mmCIF file of C-alpha atoms in Angstrom:
data_model
loop_
_atom_site.group_PDB
_atom_site.id
_atom_site.type_symbol
_atom_site.label_atom_id
_atom_site.label_comp_id
_atom_site.label_asym_id
_atom_site.label_seq_id
_atom_site.Cartn_x
_atom_site.Cartn_y
_atom_site.Cartn_z
ATOM 1 C CA UNK C 1 0.118 -0.131 0.337
ATOM 2 C CA UNK C 2 1.380 3.452 -0.665
ATOM 3 C CA UNK C 3 1.631 5.488 2.678
ATOM 4 C CA UNK C 4 -0.332 8.386 4.120
ATOM 5 C CA UNK C 5 0.864 12.035 2.879
ATOM 6 C CA UNK C 6 3.283 13.499 5.515
ATOM 7 C CA UNK C 7 1.431 16.427 6.351
ATOM 8 C CA UNK C 8 -1.945 15.877 8.031
ATOM 9 C CA UNK C 9 -4.566 18.444 9.357
ATOM 10 C CA UNK C 10 -4.003 18.996 13.041
ATOM 11 C CA UNK C 11 -7.147 18.582 15.139
ATOM 12 C CA UNK C 12 -5.636 20.363 18.349
ATOM 13 C CA UNK C 13 -7.916 23.220 18.105
ATOM 14 C CA UNK C 14 -11.207 21.389 17.470
ATOM 15 C CA UNK C 15 -13.556 20.715 20.671
ATOM 16 C CA UNK C 16 -13.465 16.946 22.161
ATOM 17 C CA UNK C 17 -15.465 14.887 20.399
ATOM 18 C CA UNK C 18 -15.698 17.384 16.940
ATOM 19 C CA UNK C 19 -15.041 15.160 13.831
ATOM 20 C CA UNK C 20 -12.743 16.657 11.238
ATOM 21 C CA UNK C 21 -12.474 15.678 7.690
ATOM 22 C CA UNK C 22 -14.174 12.453 5.857
ATOM 23 C CA UNK C 23 -15.146 11.219 9.453
ATOM 24 C CA UNK C 24 -17.182 14.433 9.930
ATOM 25 C CA UNK C 25 -19.753 13.183 7.040
ATOM 26 C CA UNK C 26 -19.355 9.247 6.726
ATOM 27 C CA UNK C 27 -22.392 7.353 7.063
ATOM 28 C CA UNK C 28 -23.236 5.843 10.211
ATOM 29 C CA UNK C 29 -25.694 3.289 8.737
ATOM 30 C CA UNK C 30 -26.089 -0.217 10.477
ATOM 31 C CA UNK C 31 -25.928 -3.522 9.084
ATOM 32 C CA UNK C 32 -29.118 -5.220 8.123
ATOM 33 C CA UNK C 33 -30.591 -7.508 10.494
ATOM 34 C CA UNK C 34 -32.722 -9.216 8.370
ATOM 35 C CA UNK C 35 -28.949 -11.178 7.602
ATOM 36 C CA UNK C 36 -26.312 -12.528 9.668
ATOM 37 C CA UNK C 37 -27.813 -13.105 13.001
ATOM 38 C CA UNK C 38 -25.591 -16.324 12.800
ATOM 39 C CA UNK C 39 -21.989 -17.130 11.587
ATOM 40 C CA UNK C 40 -22.190 -17.865 7.708
ATOM 41 C CA UNK C 41 -22.207 -21.482 6.803
ATOM 42 C CA UNK C 42 -21.049 -21.900 2.981
ATOM 43 C CA UNK C 43 -18.388 -22.341 0.410
ATOM 44 C CA UNK C 44 -16.088 -19.590 -1.526
ATOM 45 C CA UNK C 45 -14.302 -20.492 -4.493
ATOM 46 C CA UNK C 46 -10.783 -19.003 -3.651
ATOM 47 C CA UNK C 47 -8.689 -21.697 -2.028
ATOM 48 C CA UNK C 48 -10.187 -24.242 -4.276
ATOM 49 C CA UNK C 49 -9.790 -22.405 -7.952
ATOM 50 C CA UNK C 50 -8.028 -19.381 -7.421
ATOM 51 C CA UNK C 51 -8.577 -17.112 -10.519
ATOM 52 C CA UNK C 52 -9.582 -20.114 -12.492
ATOM 53 C CA UNK C 53 -13.552 -19.696 -11.149
ATOM 54 C CA UNK C 54 -16.008 -19.912 -13.809
ATOM 55 C CA UNK C 55 -19.666 -20.647 -13.449
ATOM 56 C CA UNK C 56 -19.577 -24.397 -14.157
ATOM 57 C CA UNK C 57 -17.677 -24.964 -11.181
ATOM 58 C CA UNK C 58 -19.579 -22.387 -8.586
ATOM 59 C CA UNK C 59 -23.001 -24.253 -9.817
ATOM 60 C CA UNK C 60 -21.335 -27.466 -8.970
ATOM 61 C CA UNK C 61 -20.101 -26.663 -5.947
ATOM 62 C CA UNK C 62 -24.116 -25.789 -5.306
ATOM 63 C CA UNK C 63 -25.299 -29.067 -6.750
ATOM 64 C CA UNK C 64 -23.015 -30.463 -4.565
ATOM 65 C CA UNK C 65 -24.479 -28.721 -1.140
ATOM 66 C CA UNK C 66 -27.322 -30.820 -2.302
ATOM 67 C CA UNK C 67 -25.973 -33.987 -3.226
ATOM 68 C CA UNK C 68 -23.695 -34.345 -0.540
ATOM 69 C CA UNK C 69 -26.012 -33.340 2.269
ATOM 70 C CA UNK C 70 -24.398 -30.410 2.901
ATOM 71 C CA UNK C 71 -27.508 -28.142 1.968
ATOM 72 C CA UNK C 72 -29.421 -30.747 4.980
ATOM 73 C CA UNK C 73 -26.655 -29.977 7.378
ATOM 74 C CA UNK C 74 -27.102 -26.348 7.145
ATOM 75 C CA UNK C 75 -24.679 -24.760 4.711
ATOM 76 C CA UNK C 76 -26.239 -22.035 2.269
ATOM 77 C CA UNK C 77 -23.857 -19.669 1.005
ATOM 78 C CA UNK C 78 -22.124 -20.623 -2.627
ATOM 79 C CA UNK C 79 -19.627 -17.713 -2.686
ATOM 80 C CA UNK C 80 -17.633 -16.480 -5.825
ATOM 81 C CA UNK C 81 -14.160 -14.827 -4.925
ATOM 82 C CA UNK C 82 -11.793 -12.563 -7.014
ATOM 83 C CA UNK C 83 -11.330 -12.742 -10.827
ATOM 84 C CA UNK C 84 -15.132 -12.801 -11.604
ATOM 85 C CA UNK C 85 -14.955 -9.577 -13.378
ATOM 86 C CA UNK C 86 -13.634 -8.018 -16.647
ATOM 87 C CA UNK C 87 -10.554 -5.313 -16.049
ATOM 88 C CA UNK C 88 -12.523 -2.563 -17.176
ATOM 89 C CA UNK C 89 -15.811 -1.089 -16.066
ATOM 90 C CA UNK C 90 -18.292 -0.631 -18.564
ATOM 91 C CA UNK C 91 -18.315 2.741 -19.914
ATOM 92 C CA UNK C 92 -21.140 3.782 -20.040
ATOM 93 C CA UNK C 93 -23.034 2.338 -17.039
ATOM 94 C CA UNK C 94 -19.547 2.503 -14.894
ATOM 95 C CA UNK C 95 -20.746 -0.767 -13.414
ATOM 96 C CA UNK C 96 -18.347 -3.849 -12.994
ATOM 97 C CA UNK C 97 -19.044 -6.441 -16.111
ATOM 98 C CA UNK C 98 -18.251 -10.235 -15.455
ATOM 99 C CA UNK C 99 -16.013 -11.911 -17.858
ATOM 100 C CA UNK C 100 -18.328 -13.160 -20.363
ATOM 101 C CA UNK C 101 -15.443 -16.513 -20.738
ATOM 102 C CA UNK C 102 -16.095 -17.352 -17.113
ATOM 103 C CA UNK C 103 -19.555 -16.466 -16.700
ATOM 104 C CA UNK C 104 -21.378 -16.234 -20.053
ATOM 105 C CA UNK C 105 -24.525 -15.782 -18.829
ATOM 106 C CA UNK C 106 -23.543 -13.489 -16.469
ATOM 107 C CA UNK C 107 -23.999 -13.730 -12.600
ATOM 108 C CA UNK C 108 -27.768 -12.976 -12.435
ATOM 109 C CA UNK C 109 -28.295 -16.008 -14.312
ATOM 110 C CA UNK C 110 -26.183 -17.991 -12.098
ATOM 111 C CA UNK C 111 -27.484 -16.543 -9.014
ATOM 112 C CA UNK C 112 -30.919 -17.631 -10.007
ATOM 113 C CA UNK C 113 -30.120 -21.369 -10.449
ATOM 114 C CA UNK C 114 -28.577 -21.463 -7.040
ATOM 115 C CA UNK C 115 -31.460 -19.957 -5.698
ATOM 116 C CA UNK C 116 -33.684 -22.371 -7.316
ATOM 117 C CA UNK C 117 -31.591 -25.184 -5.208
ATOM 118 C CA UNK C 118 -32.712 -23.040 -1.914
ATOM 119 C CA UNK C 119 -29.200 -21.926 -1.928
ATOM 120 C CA UNK C 120 -27.973 -18.333 -1.434
ATOM 121 C CA UNK C 121 -24.782 -16.853 -3.353
ATOM 122 C CA UNK C 122 -22.160 -14.411 -2.800
ATOM 123 C CA UNK C 123 -19.618 -12.749 -4.533
ATOM 124 C CA UNK C 124 -16.204 -10.276 -4.031
ATOM 125 C CA UNK C 125 -14.921 -6.858 -4.262
ATOM 126 C CA UNK C 126 -12.801 -4.176 -2.730
ATOM 127 C CA UNK C 127 -12.594 -1.189 -0.781
ATOM 128 C CA UNK C 128 -9.911 -0.142 -2.701
ATOM 129 C CA UNK C 129 -9.708 0.801 -6.403
ATOM 130 C CA UNK C 130 -8.588 -2.425 -7.562
ATOM 131 C CA UNK C 131 -9.203 -5.952 -5.741
ATOM 132 C CA UNK C 132 -6.228 -8.335 -4.738
ATOM 133 C CA UNK C 133 -5.991 -9.607 -8.047
ATOM 134 C CA UNK C 134 -6.028 -6.361 -9.922
ATOM 135 C CA UNK C 135 -9.779 -6.200 -11.129
ATOM 136 C CA UNK C 136 -12.247 -3.207 -10.827
ATOM 137 C CA UNK C 137 -12.383 -2.282 -7.028
ATOM 138 C CA UNK C 138 -15.527 -0.550 -5.156
ATOM 139 C CA UNK C 139 -13.927 2.504 -3.533
ATOM 140 C CA UNK C 140 -16.163 5.353 -4.698
ATOM 141 C CA UNK C 141 -18.456 3.524 -6.844
ATOM 142 C CA UNK C 142 -19.795 1.812 -3.578
ATOM 143 C CA UNK C 143 -23.955 2.724 -4.682
ATOM 144 C CA UNK C 144 -23.356 1.559 -8.249
ATOM 145 C CA UNK C 145 -21.610 -1.360 -7.094
ATOM 146 C CA UNK C 146 -23.908 -1.858 -4.658
ATOM 147 C CA UNK C 147 -27.061 -1.660 -6.707
ATOM 148 C CA UNK C 148 -25.201 -3.999 -9.176
ATOM 149 C CA UNK C 149 -24.995 -7.098 -6.878
ATOM 150 C CA UNK C 150 -28.811 -6.623 -5.863
ATOM 151 C CA UNK C 151 -29.838 -6.089 -9.344
ATOM 152 C CA UNK C 152 -28.227 -9.647 -10.093
ATOM 153 C CA UNK C 153 -29.632 -11.212 -6.918
ATOM 154 C CA UNK C 154 -26.588 -11.430 -4.314
ATOM 155 C CA UNK C 155 -27.085 -12.352 -0.916
ATOM 156 C CA UNK C 156 -23.458 -11.992 0.379
ATOM 157 C CA UNK C 157 -20.379 -9.739 -0.179
ATOM 158 C CA UNK C 158 -16.878 -10.259 0.748
ATOM 159 C CA UNK C 159 -15.237 -6.729 0.413
ATOM 160 C CA UNK C 160 -11.141 -7.191 0.603
ATOM 161 C CA UNK C 161 -8.780 -4.520 1.204
ATOM 162 C CA UNK C 162 -6.347 -4.185 -1.298
ATOM 163 C CA UNK C 163 -4.675 -1.305 -3.527
ATOM 164 C CA UNK C 164 -6.057 1.182 -1.019
ATOM 165 C CA UNK C 165 -4.898 5.099 -2.047
ATOM 166 C CA UNK C 166 -2.268 6.564 0.593
ATOM 167 C CA UNK C 167 -5.260 9.227 1.180
ATOM 168 C CA UNK C 168 -7.635 6.611 2.424
ATOM 169 C CA UNK C 169 -4.643 4.535 4.653
ATOM 170 C CA UNK C 170 -4.304 5.514 8.264
ATOM 171 C CA UNK C 171 -1.207 6.786 9.008
ATOM 172 C CA UNK C 172 -1.654 6.875 12.771
ATOM 173 C CA UNK C 173 -4.032 6.618 15.620
ATOM 174 C CA UNK C 174 -7.226 7.935 14.201
ATOM 175 C CA UNK C 175 -9.094 11.187 16.051
ATOM 176 C CA UNK C 176 -10.039 10.616 19.699
ATOM 177 C CA UNK C 177 -8.709 6.739 19.202
ATOM 178 C CA UNK C 178 -11.563 5.765 17.620
ATOM 179 C CA UNK C 179 -11.188 3.542 14.702
ATOM 180 C CA UNK C 180 -14.961 3.674 13.587
ATOM 181 C CA UNK C 181 -13.481 7.024 12.289
ATOM 182 C CA UNK C 182 -10.380 5.663 11.035
ATOM 183 C CA UNK C 183 -10.184 5.965 6.888
ATOM 184 C CA UNK C 184 -10.131 1.941 6.716
ATOM 185 C CA UNK C 185 -13.142 1.424 8.749
ATOM 186 C CA UNK C 186 -14.588 4.938 6.738
ATOM 187 C CA UNK C 187 -14.179 2.521 3.229
ATOM 188 C CA UNK C 188 -15.880 0.344 4.746
ATOM 189 C CA UNK C 189 -19.101 1.892 6.307
ATOM 190 C CA UNK C 190 -19.212 3.563 2.630
ATOM 191 C CA UNK C 191 -20.427 0.444 0.948
ATOM 192 C CA UNK C 192 -22.266 -0.670 4.078
ATOM 193 C CA UNK C 193 -24.507 2.619 3.665
ATOM 194 C CA UNK C 194 -24.718 1.532 -0.072
ATOM 195 C CA UNK C 195 -25.733 -1.937 0.774
ATOM 196 C CA UNK C 196 -28.507 -0.657 3.341
ATOM 197 C CA UNK C 197 -29.850 1.549 0.379
ATOM 198 C CA UNK C 198 -30.725 -1.435 -1.723
ATOM 199 C CA UNK C 199 -33.610 -4.076 -1.473
ATOM 200 C CA UNK C 200 -32.018 -7.204 -0.971
ATOM 201 C CA UNK C 201 -30.697 -8.135 2.572
ATOM 202 C CA UNK C 202 -27.051 -8.438 1.755
ATOM 203 C CA UNK C 203 -24.706 -10.232 4.151
ATOM 204 C CA UNK C 204 -21.098 -8.077 4.731
ATOM 205 C CA UNK C 205 -17.831 -9.617 5.379
ATOM 206 C CA UNK C 206 -15.289 -7.040 6.021
ATOM 207 C CA UNK C 207 -12.210 -8.760 4.792
ATOM 208 C CA UNK C 208 -10.046 -6.341 6.609
ATOM 209 C CA UNK C 209 -7.541 -8.818 7.992
ATOM 210 C CA UNK C 210 -7.508 -7.802 11.988
ATOM 211 C CA UNK C 211 -6.385 -4.015 10.670
ATOM 212 C CA UNK C 212 -7.779 -1.232 12.350
ATOM 213 C CA UNK C 213 -8.728 -2.680 15.667
ATOM 214 C CA UNK C 214 -12.099 -3.383 13.591
ATOM 215 C CA UNK C 215 -12.998 -6.279 16.092
ATOM 216 C CA UNK C 216 -14.519 -2.807 18.147
ATOM 217 C CA UNK C 217 -16.330 -1.604 15.604
ATOM 218 C CA UNK C 218 -17.276 -4.324 13.023
ATOM 219 C CA UNK C 219 -20.697 -4.984 14.395
ATOM 220 C CA UNK C 220 -21.581 -1.154 13.408
ATOM 221 C CA UNK C 221 -21.093 -1.618 9.636
ATOM 222 C CA UNK C 222 -21.205 -5.375 8.931
ATOM 223 C CA UNK C 223 -22.191 -9.001 10.254
ATOM 224 C CA UNK C 224 -18.252 -10.231 9.966
ATOM 225 C CA UNK C 225 -14.925 -9.058 9.472
ATOM 226 C CA UNK C 226 -11.475 -11.120 9.070
ATOM 227 C CA UNK C 227 -9.006 -11.338 11.855
ATOM 228 C CA UNK C 228 -6.023 -12.885 10.030
ATOM 229 C CA UNK C 229 -4.396 -12.575 6.855
ATOM 230 C CA UNK C 230 -5.453 -15.356 4.248
ATOM 231 C CA UNK C 231 -5.524 -19.064 5.354
ATOM 232 C CA UNK C 232 -3.332 -21.919 4.578
ATOM 233 C CA UNK C 233 -3.472 -25.304 4.925
ATOM 234 C CA UNK C 234 -0.815 -25.815 7.916
ATOM 235 C CA UNK C 235 -1.369 -26.081 11.509
ATOM 236 C CA UNK C 236 0.768 -23.079 12.266
ATOM 237 C CA UNK C 237 -2.258 -21.312 10.335
ATOM 238 C CA UNK C 238 -4.851 -22.802 12.261
ATOM 239 C CA UNK C 239 -3.667 -22.118 15.826
ATOM 240 C CA UNK C 240 -2.621 -18.519 14.880
ATOM 241 C CA UNK C 241 -5.937 -17.891 14.334
ATOM 242 C CA UNK C 242 -7.337 -19.943 17.335
ATOM 243 C CA UNK C 243 -4.833 -17.174 19.266
ATOM 244 C CA UNK C 244 -5.521 -14.218 17.442
ATOM 245 C CA UNK C 245 -9.562 -15.023 18.362
ATOM 246 C CA UNK C 246 -9.328 -15.762 21.546
ATOM 247 C CA UNK C 247 -8.281 -12.008 22.225
ATOM 248 C CA UNK C 248 -11.256 -10.445 21.155
ATOM 249 C CA UNK C 249 -14.159 -13.172 21.828
ATOM 250 C CA UNK C 250 -16.334 -10.733 23.699
ATOM 251 C CA UNK C 251 -16.936 -8.979 20.114
ATOM 252 C CA UNK C 252 -18.864 -12.138 19.106
ATOM 253 C CA UNK C 253 -22.783 -12.901 19.369
ATOM 254 C CA UNK C 254 -25.612 -12.218 17.344
ATOM 255 C CA UNK C 255 -25.162 -10.396 13.697
ATOM 256 C CA UNK C 256 -21.515 -10.190 15.125
ATOM 257 C CA UNK C 257 -18.691 -12.501 13.981
ATOM 258 C CA UNK C 258 -14.869 -13.088 13.851
ATOM 259 C CA UNK C 259 -14.020 -14.397 10.715
ATOM 260 C CA UNK C 260 -11.256 -16.704 11.051
ATOM 261 C CA UNK C 261 -11.162 -16.912 7.220
ATOM 262 C CA UNK C 262 -11.976 -20.062 4.991
ATOM 263 C CA UNK C 263 -11.620 -23.267 5.685
ATOM 264 C CA UNK C 264 -8.997 -25.503 4.217
ATOM 265 C CA UNK C 265 -10.656 -28.913 5.141
ATOM 266 C CA UNK C 266 -9.410 -30.937 1.968
ATOM 267 C CA UNK C 267 -6.594 -28.997 0.796
ATOM 268 C CA UNK C 268 -2.697 -28.964 1.831
ATOM 269 C CA UNK C 269 -1.212 -31.898 4.216
ATOM 270 C CA UNK C 270 -3.328 -31.300 7.420
ATOM 271 C CA UNK C 271 -3.984 -34.808 9.330
ATOM 272 C CA UNK C 272 -7.525 -35.711 10.084
ATOM 273 C CA UNK C 273 -6.989 -34.639 13.581
ATOM 274 C CA UNK C 274 -6.448 -31.129 12.070
ATOM 275 C CA UNK C 275 -9.025 -31.207 9.865
ATOM 276 C CA UNK C 276 -10.990 -31.606 13.534
ATOM 277 C CA UNK C 277 -9.216 -28.979 15.447
ATOM 278 C CA UNK C 278 -10.000 -26.942 12.366
ATOM 279 C CA UNK C 279 -13.753 -27.256 12.201
ATOM 280 C CA UNK C 280 -14.311 -27.479 15.640
ATOM 281 C CA UNK C 281 -12.273 -24.061 16.700
ATOM 282 C CA UNK C 282 -14.560 -22.176 13.635
ATOM 283 C CA UNK C 283 -17.464 -23.923 15.570
ATOM 284 C CA UNK C 284 -16.931 -23.072 19.105
ATOM 285 C CA UNK C 285 -15.590 -19.500 18.355
ATOM 286 C CA UNK C 286 -18.761 -18.666 16.193
ATOM 287 C CA UNK C 287 -16.372 -18.127 13.212
ATOM 288 C CA UNK C 288 -18.167 -17.979 9.752
ATOM 289 C CA UNK C 289 -17.528 -21.498 8.342
ATOM 290 C CA UNK C 290 -17.034 -20.943 4.501
ATOM 291 C CA UNK C 291 -15.697 -24.714 2.602
ATOM 292 C CA UNK C 292 -12.443 -23.639 0.561
ATOM 293 C CA UNK C 293 -12.304 -26.936 -1.761
ATOM 294 C CA UNK C 294 -13.485 -29.120 -4.280
ATOM 295 C CA UNK C 295 -16.174 -30.532 -2.954
ATOM 296 C CA UNK C 296 -16.128 -33.931 -5.116
ATOM 297 C CA UNK C 297 -12.797 -34.742 -3.620
ATOM 298 C CA UNK C 298 -13.771 -34.902 -0.201
ATOM 299 C CA UNK C 299 -13.442 -37.970 1.732
ATOM 300 C CA UNK C 300 -16.344 -39.498 3.507
ATOM 301 C CA UNK C 301 -14.469 -38.848 6.794
ATOM 302 C CA UNK C 302 -13.637 -35.091 6.287
ATOM 303 C CA UNK C 303 -17.691 -35.027 5.292
ATOM 304 C CA UNK C 304 -18.254 -36.537 8.469
ATOM 305 C CA UNK C 305 -16.076 -33.744 10.159
ATOM 306 C CA UNK C 306 -17.758 -30.635 8.545
ATOM 307 C CA UNK C 307 -21.462 -32.014 8.654
ATOM 308 C CA UNK C 308 -21.423 -32.920 12.274
ATOM 309 C CA UNK C 309 -24.609 -32.476 13.515
ATOM 310 C CA UNK C 310 -24.130 -31.401 17.161
ATOM 311 C CA UNK C 311 -21.199 -28.722 16.399
ATOM 312 C CA UNK C 312 -23.140 -27.541 13.630
ATOM 313 C CA UNK C 313 -25.809 -27.182 16.212
ATOM 314 C CA UNK C 314 -23.465 -24.978 18.694
ATOM 315 C CA UNK C 315 -22.492 -23.067 16.192
ATOM 316 C CA UNK C 316 -25.560 -22.106 14.697
ATOM 317 C CA UNK C 317 -27.857 -21.795 17.830
ATOM 318 C CA UNK C 318 -30.404 -19.625 17.668
ATOM 319 C CA UNK C 319 -30.748 -18.645 21.284
ATOM 320 C CA UNK C 320 -27.254 -18.432 21.941
ATOM 321 C CA UNK C 321 -24.396 -16.147 20.265
ATOM 322 C CA UNK C 322 -21.745 -16.081 22.171
ATOM 323 C CA UNK C 323 -19.251 -18.314 21.844
ATOM 324 C CA UNK C 324 -17.335 -21.022 23.898
ATOM 325 C CA UNK C 325 -14.267 -19.280 25.712
ATOM 326 C CA UNK C 326 -10.814 -20.365 27.653
ATOM 327 C CA UNK C 327 -10.922 -21.590 31.328
ATOM 328 C CA UNK C 328 -9.090 -23.199 33.983
ATOM 329 C CA UNK C 329 -9.888 -26.424 33.710
ATOM 330 C CA UNK C 330 -8.357 -27.820 36.792
ATOM 331 C CA UNK C 331 -6.009 -26.813 39.766
ATOM 332 C CA UNK C 332 -2.525 -25.734 38.819
ATOM 333 C CA UNK C 333 -3.245 -25.570 35.372
ATOM 334 C CA UNK C 334 -0.092 -25.326 32.959
ATOM 335 C CA UNK C 335 -0.842 -22.296 30.513
ATOM 336 C CA UNK C 336 0.212 -22.806 26.791
ATOM 337 C CA UNK C 337 0.295 -20.417 24.193
ATOM 338 C CA UNK C 338 -2.576 -21.266 22.466
ATOM 339 C CA UNK C 339 -5.434 -22.162 24.912
ATOM 340 C CA UNK C 340 -6.240 -25.689 25.116
ATOM 341 C CA UNK C 341 -9.384 -26.015 27.362
ATOM 342 C CA UNK C 342 -12.727 -23.984 26.350
ATOM 343 C CA UNK C 343 -16.196 -24.067 27.793
ATOM 344 C CA UNK C 344 -19.431 -22.483 26.028
ATOM 345 C CA UNK C 345 -23.112 -22.940 26.214
ATOM 346 C CA UNK C 346 -25.583 -23.532 23.982
ATOM 347 C CA UNK C 347 -29.508 -23.159 24.497
ATOM 348 C CA UNK C 348 -28.737 -27.459 25.539
ATOM 349 C CA UNK C 349 -26.780 -26.678 28.238
ATOM 350 C CA UNK C 350 -23.119 -26.640 28.503
ATOM 351 C CA UNK C 351 -20.416 -27.946 26.276
ATOM 352 C CA UNK C 352 -16.570 -28.272 26.752
ATOM 353 C CA UNK C 353 -14.051 -28.434 23.999
ATOM 354 C CA UNK C 354 -10.200 -29.798 24.420
ATOM 355 C CA UNK C 355 -7.377 -28.971 21.757
ATOM 356 C CA UNK C 356 -4.200 -31.255 22.131
ATOM 357 C CA UNK C 357 -1.649 -28.697 20.803
ATOM 358 C CA UNK C 358 1.013 -30.809 21.514
ATOM 359 C CA UNK C 359 2.824 -33.055 18.644
ATOM 360 C CA UNK C 360 2.118 -36.526 20.786
ATOM 361 C CA UNK C 361 -0.701 -38.151 22.056
ATOM 362 C CA UNK C 362 -1.693 -36.375 25.634
ATOM 363 C CA UNK C 363 -3.922 -37.301 28.474
ATOM 364 C CA UNK C 364 -6.323 -34.049 29.014
ATOM 365 C CA UNK C 365 -8.032 -33.628 31.903
ATOM 366 C CA UNK C 366 -11.055 -31.376 33.654
ATOM 367 C CA UNK C 367 -12.751 -31.046 37.292
ATOM 368 C CA UNK C 368 -16.428 -30.474 36.455
ATOM 369 C CA UNK C 369 -16.289 -27.800 39.275
ATOM 370 C CA UNK C 370 -14.324 -25.927 37.343
ATOM 371 C CA UNK C 371 -16.312 -26.064 34.293
ATOM 372 C CA UNK C 372 -18.165 -22.343 34.036
ATOM 373 C CA UNK C 373 -21.958 -22.939 33.733
ATOM 374 C CA UNK C 374 -22.128 -26.458 35.698
ATOM 375 C CA UNK C 375 -22.387 -25.577 39.292
ATOM 376 C CA UNK C 376 -20.407 -27.286 42.415
ATOM 377 C CA UNK C 377 -22.888 -30.023 43.236
ATOM 378 C CA UNK C 378 -24.860 -32.885 41.907
ATOM 379 C CA UNK C 379 -23.639 -35.586 39.393
ATOM 380 C CA UNK C 380 -23.142 -34.963 35.706
ATOM 381 C CA UNK C 381 -23.012 -37.002 32.663
ATOM 382 C CA UNK C 382 -20.912 -36.622 29.364
ATOM 383 C CA UNK C 383 -21.783 -36.845 25.519
ATOM 384 C CA UNK C 384 -19.558 -37.292 22.906
ATOM 385 C CA UNK C 385 -20.664 -34.429 20.285
ATOM 386 C CA UNK C 386 -18.068 -36.206 17.390
ATOM 387 C CA UNK C 387 -19.583 -39.501 18.174
ATOM 388 C CA UNK C 388 -22.725 -38.768 18.857
ATOM 389 C CA UNK C 389 -22.943 -40.979 21.862
ATOM 390 C CA UNK C 390 -22.877 -40.976 25.813
ATOM 391 C CA UNK C 391 -20.091 -42.448 27.675
ATOM 392 C CA UNK C 392 -20.593 -44.573 30.367
ATOM 393 C CA UNK C 393 -20.820 -43.463 34.196
ATOM 394 C CA UNK C 394 -21.490 -40.351 35.864
ATOM 395 C CA UNK C 395 -19.081 -37.447 37.790
ATOM 396 C CA UNK C 396 -19.483 -35.969 40.771
ATOM 397 C CA UNK C 397 -19.082 -32.326 40.621
ATOM 398 C CA UNK C 398 -15.543 -32.372 42.167
ATOM 399 C CA UNK C 399 -14.407 -35.498 40.364
ATOM 400 C CA UNK C 400 -12.354 -35.391 37.519
ATOM 401 C CA UNK C 401 -12.564 -36.297 33.691
ATOM 402 C CA UNK C 402 -9.414 -37.457 31.969
ATOM 403 C CA UNK C 403 -8.694 -38.330 28.323
ATOM 404 C CA UNK C 404 -6.255 -39.534 26.197
ATOM 405 C CA UNK C 405 -6.679 -36.721 22.834
ATOM 406 C CA UNK C 406 -4.336 -37.597 19.743
ATOM 407 C CA UNK C 407 -1.802 -35.127 18.226
ATOM 408 C CA UNK C 408 -3.186 -31.714 17.417
ATOM 409 C CA UNK C 409 -7.212 -33.430 18.024
ATOM 410 C CA UNK C 410 -9.521 -31.900 19.469
ATOM 411 C CA UNK C 411 -12.326 -33.400 21.821
ATOM 412 C CA UNK C 412 -15.946 -32.020 22.361
ATOM 413 C CA UNK C 413 -18.491 -32.854 24.960
ATOM 414 C CA UNK C 414 -21.875 -32.118 26.063
ATOM 415 C CA UNK C 415 -22.146 -32.192 29.911
ATOM 416 C CA UNK C 416 -25.768 -32.293 31.595
ATOM 417 C CA UNK C 417 -26.770 -33.178 34.883
ATOM 418 C CA UNK C 418 -26.723 -36.726 35.377
#
């Protein structure tokens, strides 16, 4: 990115709380409450196809939602990422033009086909002059592009953060240390206002890479916001995304989701255990889950992970919007760089998730009375959410539960009164 001009206007003579510059007139429109209450479940084209995206591949993913049972499991968004457009706007209408070699019948025809399957369609643009792959961005054309997406039947917009002009970057802490009034936030606020002005409810993802303290203001502008750089199919990325998000879980609730980026299940050399942790972590932290692979290549084991009904029920709980959070599982519990023990509530009750971050099998334990929400008396039974089965026996509140967990794996339990 280019840098901010060296001289910036001083605001020392202004009364406290007075906004100056573009912040003084920037829109403050909140996001739609007709969409985005729960974290999105869907698919995105980028991790599978990059710039080699086309209507056939997108429609194939939509049809696989149906044939593989993903639609029944709750997945609904089929999202086109970068590289769908021509490199120049229409000279007369100023609209972005779909590349006819990739989308010969346009985007609206594809949207109709996807809607006819009972699914929703998403698209991609950028809060800069160009997208990350150098196609037209939407900065300065927000109203035109929102109207275009509305006319095409778009249900979801991923809005990226490349090619930001120097006068739109943040060279320093914004006025009053309020990042909602930063140049970065205002670029996203402008598209948010444009989306609010069209007839379709469009879920708005702020793909801002964890910049500008987005977790503090994202819910005033959109439904979810990226917390990291781009995902990779590595254990390091998974643990980094978890650690980054744990610091900002108070930002997560209905209509308000820290986005840990797209799923890498089916990509790279992740072990099955790492893929289970990838999915479980996104579930328990209530991140959007957008699958990012050629769905036809998923194994039955991988499909069982991403269709697990009990984990998805926690993720999509319409009564409880908050995520699971780290807790002290037993007295004198050693701390780890990546938290390993999480507890959260759903409309059913209390859940515990345990990640083994070490590279070998390890015994993990927790004391029932230490689990938030369980209380310090009575007896409890444990249900394995992955297997969908109850474990034998009951446990007193003062007793401990231990389990052997494979390297980089995650166990998930629902705990109830016996």
